[in-house]
Amino acid sequence: MTEISANKLGFWSIFFLGINSIIGSGIFLLPSKAYADVGVASIVVIVINAILALCLALCFAETSSIFDKNGSSFVYAKEAFGNFVGFEIGMFAWFIGIVSWAAEIQGFLTTLGGLYPRFLDPYYNKLAVVGIGIFLGLLNYLGIKFSKILNNVITVSKLVPLFLFILIGIFFINFSDFTPLIPKISQGLSTGNLGVATLVIFYAFTGFDLLAVAAEDMDNPTKNLPKAIILVMIFCSIFYLLIMVLCIGLLGDKLAVSTLPIAAATASIFGKSGFLFIIFATLISIGGITIALSFIAPRSVQALADNNYLPSIFNKKGRFGTAGFAILITTAITVSLALYGNFIFLASLTVIARLIEFISTATSVLVFRKRKMKALYRIPLGPIIPLTAIILSIWLLYQSSLEKIIFILIGFFIGYLFYIFYAKKELKKE
């Protein structure tokens, strides 16, 4: 085995990276919000999101089997719709990675504050943000091999407590919380806010799209990446559904007011020791996704430089074979955002931006098929799955507030300025 191939991510490293990119603060903190909106119908919310996420994952699987370079949605949008759309999607992909990373840093510190309130103090919170940012930036700079080993260990460590929660909790479910099932679901759908609940929980399903950003760091990406994306989404969808059912069955109506639903559900069985056990698992989970995002986010801006949209310094490799400047600037912006906003503020910025990205990729599938581009993996059922992904994504966009839509439009305008004054000029030189 060569030194280069030894530093590449194999299938299981890609799979674990995907698990880390998805299972994080969302599933630990958001089930209570969905239950508060629609009650037992929150199970339906999980199913809707699972269908959307799986349809989108299949779209990413097909498009990623065509390309073997960094960029994910940026590469697909550029090929399908041209330089300007590709650039806008690329900037949003970088933005999504940065804001998601910043959100998870604050989510980690918020959870840690439940054990050590000092981390909720603005002064110590800011010190911790800077310390975490510097540590993960250095870890990333040292190279893929070190990062992937730590990623795999943390992924396995955080899944074990969640599996135990499911395997033990299933014997303590209070089935009266679900009966009569159909009337309770109907009531939740008719009196609750299905759209808002679906939009909130969808944050817990995001992250699979970031896998394809680092395709060049993977071993045989056109073969391994599609399989990994599909398996990751099937695993997470089933996992989330079981967790939601258990939270309802263990907490009942108390779930609506619980800020740490999984920890509270475990406490209903094992008391304080169970609560602390899940708190530590939550910290491991959020820490894992934070590490995954620190690895993935700089690759988005590197992909823009690979295509001459940004100066070549963003993809210049250092002594450890990593793009040092891209890591530095991404880490600096991430730390700045984490110092500015809390978890809820930062998390809310990512969902709508991701939906724009997802719609572009699902539409790209249809464009590439029309052009008869060769894909090593092809989604079954013709155009049904990509169209389903597009329709459900647009429906979720419709659930967002005008404030968030305006924010996205401002982001597009900033991207337009960057494109006009730098990227377009560089592309004309080619």
mmCIF file with all atom_site columns, N, CA and C in Angstrom, residues 73-74 77-78 82-96 304 309 353 356-357 360 408-420 423:
data_model
loop_
_atom_site.group_PDB
_atom_site.id
_atom_site.type_symbol
_atom_site.label_atom_id
_atom_site.label_alt_id
_atom_site.label_comp_id
_atom_site.label_asym_id
_atom_site.label_entity_id
_atom_site.label_seq_id
_atom_site.pdbx_PDB_ins_code
_atom_site.Cartn_x
_atom_site.Cartn_y
_atom_site.Cartn_z
_atom_site.occupancy
_atom_site.B_iso_or_equiv
_atom_site.pdbx_formal_charge
_atom_site.auth_seq_id
_atom_site.auth_comp_id
_atom_site.auth_asym_id
_atom_site.auth_atom_id
_atom_site.pdbx_PDB_model_num
ATOM 1   N N  . SER A 1 73  ? -22.067 19.853 -4.192  1.00 0.00 ? 73  SER A N  1
ATOM 2   C CA . SER A 1 73  ? -23.097 20.586 -4.933  1.00 0.00 ? 73  SER A CA 1
ATOM 3   C C  . SER A 1 73  ? -22.516 21.643 -5.846  1.00 0.00 ? 73  SER A C  1
ATOM 4   N N  . PHE A 1 74  ? -21.411 22.244 -5.442  1.00 0.00 ? 74  PHE A N  1
ATOM 5   C CA . PHE A 1 74  ? -20.768 23.257 -6.280  1.00 0.00 ? 74  PHE A CA 1
ATOM 6   C C  . PHE A 1 74  ? -20.361 22.667 -7.631  1.00 0.00 ? 74  PHE A C  1
ATOM 7   N N  . ALA A 1 77  ? -23.579 21.795 -9.669  1.00 0.00 ? 77  ALA A N  1
ATOM 8   C CA . ALA A 1 77  ? -24.293 22.981 -10.171 1.00 0.00 ? 77  ALA A CA 1
ATOM 9   C C  . ALA A 1 77  ? -23.511 23.648 -11.293 1.00 0.00 ? 77  ALA A C  1
ATOM 10  N N  . LYS A 1 78  ? -22.187 23.720 -11.153 1.00 0.00 ? 78  LYS A N  1
ATOM 11  C CA . LYS A 1 78  ? -21.348 24.322 -12.189 1.00 0.00 ? 78  LYS A CA 1
ATOM 12  C C  . LYS A 1 78  ? -21.473 23.557 -13.508 1.00 0.00 ? 78  LYS A C  1
ATOM 13  N N  . GLY A 1 82  ? -23.777 26.108 -15.243 1.00 0.00 ? 82  GLY A N  1
ATOM 14  C CA . GLY A 1 82  ? -22.822 27.133 -15.626 1.00 0.00 ? 82  GLY A CA 1
ATOM 15  C C  . GLY A 1 82  ? -22.044 27.715 -14.452 1.00 0.00 ? 82  GLY A C  1
ATOM 16  N N  . ASN A 1 83  ? -21.113 28.616 -14.791 1.00 0.00 ? 83  ASN A N  1
ATOM 17  C CA . ASN A 1 83  ? -20.180 29.141 -13.799 1.00 0.00 ? 83  ASN A CA 1
ATOM 18  C C  . ASN A 1 83  ? -20.847 29.951 -12.692 1.00 0.00 ? 83  ASN A C  1
ATOM 19  N N  . PHE A 1 84  ? -21.779 30.825 -13.038 1.00 0.00 ? 84  PHE A N  1
ATOM 20  C CA . PHE A 1 84  ? -22.353 31.700 -12.017 1.00 0.00 ? 84  PHE A CA 1
ATOM 21  C C  . PHE A 1 84  ? -23.142 30.916 -10.972 1.00 0.00 ? 84  PHE A C  1
ATOM 22  N N  . VAL A 1 85  ? -24.031 30.028 -11.417 1.00 0.00 ? 85  VAL A N  1
ATOM 23  C CA . VAL A 1 85  ? -24.811 29.229 -10.469 1.00 0.00 ? 85  VAL A CA 1
ATOM 24  C C  . VAL A 1 85  ? -23.887 28.339 -9.660  1.00 0.00 ? 85  VAL A C  1
ATOM 25  N N  . GLY A 1 86  ? -22.891 27.767 -10.324 1.00 0.00 ? 86  GLY A N  1
ATOM 26  C CA . GLY A 1 86  ? -21.922 26.937 -9.612  1.00 0.00 ? 86  GLY A CA 1
ATOM 27  C C  . GLY A 1 86  ? -21.198 27.710 -8.530  1.00 0.00 ? 86  GLY A C  1
ATOM 28  N N  . PHE A 1 87  ? -20.813 28.938 -8.843  1.00 0.00 ? 87  PHE A N  1
ATOM 29  C CA . PHE A 1 87  ? -20.121 29.771 -7.866  1.00 0.00 ? 87  PHE A CA 1
ATOM 30  C C  . PHE A 1 87  ? -21.019 30.084 -6.669  1.00 0.00 ? 87  PHE A C  1
ATOM 31  N N  . GLU A 1 88  ? -22.281 30.451 -6.933  1.00 0.00 ? 88  GLU A N  1
ATOM 32  C CA . GLU A 1 88  ? -23.210 30.761 -5.850  1.00 0.00 ? 88  GLU A CA 1
ATOM 33  C C  . GLU A 1 88  ? -23.417 29.553 -4.935  1.00 0.00 ? 88  GLU A C  1
ATOM 34  N N  . ILE A 1 89  ? -23.617 28.395 -5.537  1.00 0.00 ? 89  ILE A N  1
ATOM 35  C CA . ILE A 1 89  ? -23.817 27.185 -4.733  1.00 0.00 ? 89  ILE A CA 1
ATOM 36  C C  . ILE A 1 89  ? -22.542 26.848 -3.972  1.00 0.00 ? 89  ILE A C  1
ATOM 37  N N  . GLY A 1 90  ? -21.394 27.066 -4.595  1.00 0.00 ? 90  GLY A N  1
ATOM 38  C CA . GLY A 1 90  ? -20.127 26.818 -3.922  1.00 0.00 ? 90  GLY A CA 1
ATOM 39  C C  . GLY A 1 90  ? -19.932 27.710 -2.710  1.00 0.00 ? 90  GLY A C  1
ATOM 40  N N  . MET A 1 91  ? -20.276 28.983 -2.847  1.00 0.00 ? 91  MET A N  1
ATOM 41  C CA . MET A 1 91  ? -20.174 29.905 -1.717  1.00 0.00 ? 91  MET A CA 1
ATOM 42  C C  . MET A 1 91  ? -21.136 29.505 -0.602  1.00 0.00 ? 91  MET A C  1
ATOM 43  N N  . PHE A 1 92  ? -22.344 29.056 -0.982  1.00 0.00 ? 92  PHE A N  1
ATOM 44  C CA . PHE A 1 92  ? -23.298 28.623 0.031   1.00 0.00 ? 92  PHE A CA 1
ATOM 45  C C  . PHE A 1 92  ? -22.842 27.336 0.712   1.00 0.00 ? 92  PHE A C  1
ATOM 46  N N  . ALA A 1 93  ? -22.216 26.442 -0.046  1.00 0.00 ? 93  ALA A N  1
ATOM 47  C CA . ALA A 1 93  ? -21.704 25.207 0.555   1.00 0.00 ? 93  ALA A CA 1
ATOM 48  C C  . ALA A 1 93  ? -20.636 25.533 1.596   1.00 0.00 ? 93  ALA A C  1
ATOM 49  N N  . TRP A 1 94  ? -19.767 26.476 1.271   1.00 0.00 ? 94  TRP A N  1
ATOM 50  C CA . TRP A 1 94  ? -18.743 26.901 2.234   1.00 0.00 ? 94  TRP A CA 1
ATOM 51  C C  . TRP A 1 94  ? -19.405 27.545 3.446   1.00 0.00 ? 94  TRP A C  1
ATOM 52  N N  . PHE A 1 95  ? -20.380 28.402 3.184   1.00 0.00 ? 95  PHE A N  1
ATOM 53  C CA . PHE A 1 95  ? -21.111 29.078 4.261   1.00 0.00 ? 95  PHE A CA 1
ATOM 54  C C  . PHE A 1 95  ? -21.806 28.066 5.170   1.00 0.00 ? 95  PHE A C  1
ATOM 55  N N  . ILE A 1 96  ? -22.432 27.066 4.570   1.00 0.00 ? 96  ILE A N  1
ATOM 56  C CA . ILE A 1 96  ? -23.126 26.044 5.344   1.00 0.00 ? 96  ILE A CA 1
ATOM 57  C C  . ILE A 1 96  ? -22.148 25.309 6.251   1.00 0.00 ? 96  ILE A C  1
ATOM 58  N N  . LEU A 1 304 ? -13.567 25.772 -4.692  1.00 0.00 ? 304 LEU A N  1
ATOM 59  C CA . LEU A 1 304 ? -13.745 27.010 -5.457  1.00 0.00 ? 304 LEU A CA 1
ATOM 60  C C  . LEU A 1 304 ? -12.424 27.444 -6.080  1.00 0.00 ? 304 LEU A C  1
ATOM 61  N N  . TYR A 1 309 ? -12.227 30.121 -9.118  1.00 0.00 ? 309 TYR A N  1
ATOM 62  C CA . TYR A 1 309 ? -13.175 31.106 -8.618  1.00 0.00 ? 309 TYR A CA 1
ATOM 63  C C  . TYR A 1 309 ? -12.553 31.956 -7.514  1.00 0.00 ? 309 TYR A C  1
ATOM 64  N N  . ALA A 1 353 ? -30.392 27.590 3.729   1.00 0.00 ? 353 ALA A N  1
ATOM 65  C CA . ALA A 1 353 ? -29.285 27.569 2.768   1.00 0.00 ? 353 ALA A CA 1
ATOM 66  C C  . ALA A 1 353 ? -29.070 26.165 2.221   1.00 0.00 ? 353 ALA A C  1
ATOM 67  N N  . ILE A 1 356 ? -31.600 25.267 -0.543  1.00 0.00 ? 356 ILE A N  1
ATOM 68  C CA . ILE A 1 356 ? -31.221 25.817 -1.853  1.00 0.00 ? 356 ILE A CA 1
ATOM 69  C C  . ILE A 1 356 ? -30.200 24.911 -2.520  1.00 0.00 ? 356 ILE A C  1
ATOM 70  N N  . GLU A 1 357 ? -29.212 24.501 -1.750  1.00 0.00 ? 357 GLU A N  1
ATOM 71  C CA . GLU A 1 357 ? -28.175 23.597 -2.258  1.00 0.00 ? 357 GLU A CA 1
ATOM 72  C C  . GLU A 1 357 ? -28.775 22.273 -2.710  1.00 0.00 ? 357 GLU A C  1
ATOM 73  N N  . SER A 1 360 ? -30.674 22.404 -6.032  1.00 0.00 ? 360 SER A N  1
ATOM 74  C CA . SER A 1 360 ? -29.777 22.485 -7.191  1.00 0.00 ? 360 SER A CA 1
ATOM 75  C C  . SER A 1 360 ? -29.212 21.115 -7.544  1.00 0.00 ? 360 SER A C  1
ATOM 76  N N  . ILE A 1 408 ? -31.107 34.889 2.944   1.00 0.00 ? 408 ILE A N  1
ATOM 77  C CA . ILE A 1 408 ? -30.552 34.089 1.849   1.00 0.00 ? 408 ILE A CA 1
ATOM 78  C C  . ILE A 1 408 ? -30.370 34.950 0.601   1.00 0.00 ? 408 ILE A C  1
ATOM 79  N N  . LEU A 1 409 ? -31.337 35.827 0.324   1.00 0.00 ? 409 LEU A N  1
ATOM 80  C CA . LEU A 1 409 ? -31.219 36.706 -0.833  1.00 0.00 ? 409 LEU A CA 1
ATOM 81  C C  . LEU A 1 409 ? -30.019 37.645 -0.706  1.00 0.00 ? 409 LEU A C  1
ATOM 82  N N  . ILE A 1 410 ? -29.762 38.114 0.502   1.00 0.00 ? 410 ILE A N  1
ATOM 83  C CA . ILE A 1 410 ? -28.574 38.950 0.739   1.00 0.00 ? 410 ILE A CA 1
ATOM 84  C C  . ILE A 1 410 ? -27.310 38.139 0.465   1.00 0.00 ? 410 ILE A C  1
ATOM 85  N N  . GLY A 1 411 ? -27.328 36.872 0.899   1.00 0.00 ? 411 GLY A N  1
ATOM 86  C CA . GLY A 1 411 ? -26.181 35.999 0.643   1.00 0.00 ? 411 GLY A CA 1
ATOM 87  C C  . GLY A 1 411 ? -25.928 35.811 -0.842  1.00 0.00 ? 411 GLY A C  1
ATOM 88  N N  . PHE A 1 412 ? -27.001 35.634 -1.612  1.00 0.00 ? 412 PHE A N  1
ATOM 89  C CA . PHE A 1 412 ? -26.857 35.507 -3.065  1.00 0.00 ? 412 PHE A CA 1
ATOM 90  C C  . PHE A 1 412 ? -26.261 36.787 -3.659  1.00 0.00 ? 412 PHE A C  1
ATOM 91  N N  . PHE A 1 413 ? -26.678 37.932 -3.164  1.00 0.00 ? 413 PHE A N  1
ATOM 92  C CA . PHE A 1 413 ? -26.180 39.200 -3.686  1.00 0.00 ? 413 PHE A CA 1
ATOM 93  C C  . PHE A 1 413 ? -24.690 39.367 -3.398  1.00 0.00 ? 413 PHE A C  1
ATOM 94  N N  . ILE A 1 414 ? -24.264 38.981 -2.198  1.00 0.00 ? 414 ILE A N  1
ATOM 95  C CA . ILE A 1 414 ? -22.833 39.045 -1.864  1.00 0.00 ? 414 ILE A CA 1
ATOM 96  C C  . ILE A 1 414 ? -22.035 38.122 -2.779  1.00 0.00 ? 414 ILE A C  1
ATOM 97  N N  . GLY A 1 415 ? -22.568 36.928 -3.008  1.00 0.00 ? 415 GLY A N  1
ATOM 98  C CA . GLY A 1 415 ? -21.910 36.001 -3.929  1.00 0.00 ? 415 GLY A CA 1
ATOM 99  C C  . GLY A 1 415 ? -21.820 36.572 -5.333  1.00 0.00 ? 415 GLY A C  1
ATOM 100 N N  . TYR A 1 416 ? -22.869 37.264 -5.760  1.00 0.00 ? 416 TYR A N  1
ATOM 101 C CA . TYR A 1 416 ? -22.882 37.901 -7.080  1.00 0.00 ? 416 TYR A CA 1
ATOM 102 C C  . TYR A 1 416 ? -21.750 38.926 -7.203  1.00 0.00 ? 416 TYR A C  1
ATOM 103 N N  . LEU A 1 417 ? -21.543 39.706 -6.155  1.00 0.00 ? 417 LEU A N  1
ATOM 104 C CA . LEU A 1 417 ? -20.470 40.709 -6.179  1.00 0.00 ? 417 LEU A CA 1
ATOM 105 C C  . LEU A 1 417 ? -19.100 40.048 -6.289  1.00 0.00 ? 417 LEU A C  1
ATOM 106 N N  . PHE A 1 418 ? -18.872 38.977 -5.532  1.00 0.00 ? 418 PHE A N  1
ATOM 107 C CA . PHE A 1 418 ? -17.607 38.253 -5.609  1.00 0.00 ? 418 PHE A CA 1
ATOM 108 C C  . PHE A 1 418 ? -17.388 37.693 -7.014  1.00 0.00 ? 418 PHE A C  1
ATOM 109 N N  . TYR A 1 419 ? -18.460 37.190 -7.596  1.00 0.00 ? 419 TYR A N  1
ATOM 110 C CA . TYR A 1 419 ? -18.346 36.597 -8.928  1.00 0.00 ? 419 TYR A CA 1
ATOM 111 C C  . TYR A 1 419 ? -18.001 37.656 -9.971  1.00 0.00 ? 419 TYR A C  1
ATOM 112 N N  . ILE A 1 420 ? -18.665 38.786 -9.921  1.00 0.00 ? 420 ILE A N  1
ATOM 113 C CA . ILE A 1 420 ? -18.461 39.840 -10.915 1.00 0.00 ? 420 ILE A CA 1
ATOM 114 C C  . ILE A 1 420 ? -17.054 40.431 -10.822 1.00 0.00 ? 420 ILE A C  1
ATOM 115 N N  . ALA A 1 423 ? -14.185 36.300 -9.824  1.00 0.00 ? 423 ALA A N  1
ATOM 116 C CA . ALA A 1 423 ? -14.279 35.001 -10.492 1.00 0.00 ? 423 ALA A CA 1
ATOM 117 C C  . ALA A 1 423 ? -14.489 35.129 -11.994 1.00 0.00 ? 423 ALA A C  1
#
